[in-house]
Amino acid sequence: MNSGHHDRHTRRAFLKASAAALCLTGCGTLRRAADTQAPELTDEQRARRFTGISRVAVVPCRSYEDYPGKRLQEQAAAIGLPSLKNKTVVIKPNMIEYRPDRPVTANPDMIAAAAELIDSLGASRIIVAEGPGHFRDTDYLLEATGIGKMCSRLGLPFVDLNLDAIEPVDNPIGLTRLKQFFLPRTILQADAVVSLPKLKTHHWVGMTASMKNLFGTVPGCKYGWPKNLLHWLGIDMSIIDLVHLVRPAFAIVDAVVCMEGDGPINGVTKHGGFMVMGTDLAAVDATCARAIGVDPHRLRYLRFASEVVGNIESARINITGADVAQVRQEFAMPVTFPGVRGSWNPRRHGA
Amino acid sequence: MPNASPHTCLQKALDHLVEQDQDGSFSYHPGQPAAIEATAWCSIALRDRGQLAERTRSFLLGCQNKDGGWSTRPQSGPSDWTTSLALLALRLLAPESLTSPPFDRGVAFLMSTRAELYNLAGRLVLWLSQGPKAAGDARGWTWNPGCFHWVEPTSYAVLAIDPLACAGRADVKEAIDSARKLILTHECDGGGWNYGNSISLGAHLPPYPVTTAQALLALQDQPANPIVVAGLRYLRRTARVENTVMSLAWAALAADALGQAPAPELSQLTALQKPDGSFSSSLHLTGLAACALETAAGSNPLKLSEPASANQQVKRR
């Protein structure tokens, strides 16, 4: 009897171990399957890289009531934000879909904070624009997330980039094989675009921050809900192409309340208590990665970014505000990133 | 103040749409270039207005691509998911289109751009990440050729070309049967449909009203199927809570196609109409809402069992 009991345990343990191994292999394979082979980078592509020293602000902010706009303004000069005098500026928040119990989208108060900062930099017109990647019902998203109410309160027009007029944009030296993207006119005609993501782990790219947020500038009317073509082109490489095509003036990352685990949708809340801001999006995202306990070199899109966008080496990023160590926390990573650090355990994290 | 009747709201919506007509085409927003999706829904709503319908037909035929498909707007790159909506509009505007060469070319495009099946390794990965249902052999339609299949474009394709299957085209019937199987196997836990898989990396994904309604319209041939029954139950419970033009209009069309009177959805929908007759700043939603309001008078352009010619005979002032 004891022996049988032992056998059952041994067999169960073996099956568990086999399933776990298969799962890990499968997840790795799955992610590799999404990683379309990257082309050899050319000198022309590398020439687009920012070569100076990047300045990034790490701004502690305990909650959305903790004056995020004022805190961002205090750092604007230190990181050399550009003048936006008389310019039309598009704020691009993350509003991919809505889950009542999960921090999926940028917080409305962060939109207000960004608008306050942009206004202080002299902008003549501020537009909030997003092309939600999953939900088609933008009216519902605006209502459910509170972003619509915030836009109304601030008098900011909202543009659904999924249904905007679109124009072709050549992509001759992009990393993807797509030589022409169609992008919304609102983005192309803006004098400046500000990327305003929610900091989350991401099961295909590791982390979504200022660069992955640009998927929302791609129009659903052409590429669908979700924008599946970008995945087939290689998510990492699509991210890089969009950075070059959209050319955001700067980014503000909402890391006050974040998501860890199986992000960008199914993860759980993690209180971050900070914001990250800068003009070099590679440096901004590398700083975010360090803040969640991930080596930026472990994320494929950031390795590409370090070649053709900007800096991810800490020695070339001048941090102002707080030290990364002050805000750093270990975020649980999705199972698709085994070994990056602290893999996601749904049971332990209450998903 | 009580809401206006669906009939009154429908007339106001149609009058608004007529004002937005750009020589047979419509855009998502006034002042923008024409868009196939907006043209499809607005023209379907206005399909009994003879001259306008003819101009729309000319517009659609004029912007058909060489490969037989349509792009979301004229001259906007490769053919895409809007091909199904262009075909749907063509067959509803003029039932004889079903046997026309342009329609044939459009169908050929759809038949050649169904999602490819994965190889064995790919299916293993899908099985691991999304469960056994994701690794099946059913095929649907994509947003862009060469990509994965999703509920919405698959449903549109079924609605567009199902009459050909009913008329005996074996290849179309096989494709539609496969598409319906795909939709059925992607039911979410508890009923309804997400936009794609119902499971991702072990997590159950929630259903959404809009994609659920679209899936139900594609499955309207099997109203007694428990999966359909559960989906409709979810839809009718949820769309009214979301209370948006998009969710209510789709829910009304789906409920009606499955034999349930959508009076509650229509009641809420009429309350969302603006004084100018529109339902949204997006014209395609006003077109869709108008289609939904037709159901109050016993007509539903997305009801597959309804002979296309009967649509033309619906008495609407």
mmCIF file with all atom_site columns, C-alpha atoms in Angstrom, chain B residues 34 59 61 99 185 194 196 198 256 258 298:
data_model
loop_
_atom_site.group_PDB
_atom_site.id
_atom_site.type_symbol
_atom_site.label_atom_id
_atom_site.label_alt_id
_atom_site.label_comp_id
_atom_site.label_asym_id
_atom_site.label_entity_id
_atom_site.label_seq_id
_atom_site.pdbx_PDB_ins_code
_atom_site.Cartn_x
_atom_site.Cartn_y
_atom_site.Cartn_z
_atom_site.occupancy
_atom_site.B_iso_or_equiv
_atom_site.pdbx_formal_charge
_atom_site.auth_seq_id
_atom_site.auth_comp_id
_atom_site.auth_asym_id
_atom_site.auth_atom_id
_atom_site.pdbx_PDB_model_num
ATOM 1  C CA . ALA B 1 34  ? -14.352 57.264 -48.166 1.00 0.00 ? 34  ALA B CA 1
ATOM 2  C CA . PHE B 1 59  ? -18.178 53.167 -56.092 1.00 0.00 ? 59  PHE B CA 1
ATOM 3  C CA . LEU B 1 61  ? -16.911 48.173 -58.120 1.00 0.00 ? 61  LEU B CA 1
ATOM 4  C CA . THR B 1 99  ? -23.529 35.868 -59.825 1.00 0.00 ? 99  THR B CA 1
ATOM 5  C CA . THR B 1 185 ? -14.524 25.894 -30.755 1.00 0.00 ? 185 THR B CA 1
ATOM 6  C CA . ASN B 1 194 ? -13.460 37.041 -27.206 1.00 0.00 ? 194 ASN B CA 1
ATOM 7  C CA . GLY B 1 196 ? -9.825  35.342 -30.876 1.00 0.00 ? 196 GLY B CA 1
ATOM 8  C CA . SER B 1 198 ? -10.680 31.866 -25.427 1.00 0.00 ? 198 SER B CA 1
ATOM 9  C CA . ASP B 1 256 ? -33.264 39.191 -34.002 1.00 0.00 ? 256 ASP B CA 1
ATOM 10 C CA . LEU B 1 258 ? -31.750 34.132 -33.702 1.00 0.00 ? 258 LEU B CA 1
ATOM 11 C CA . GLY B 1 298 ? -39.412 42.785 -38.987 1.00 0.00 ? 298 GLY B CA 1
#
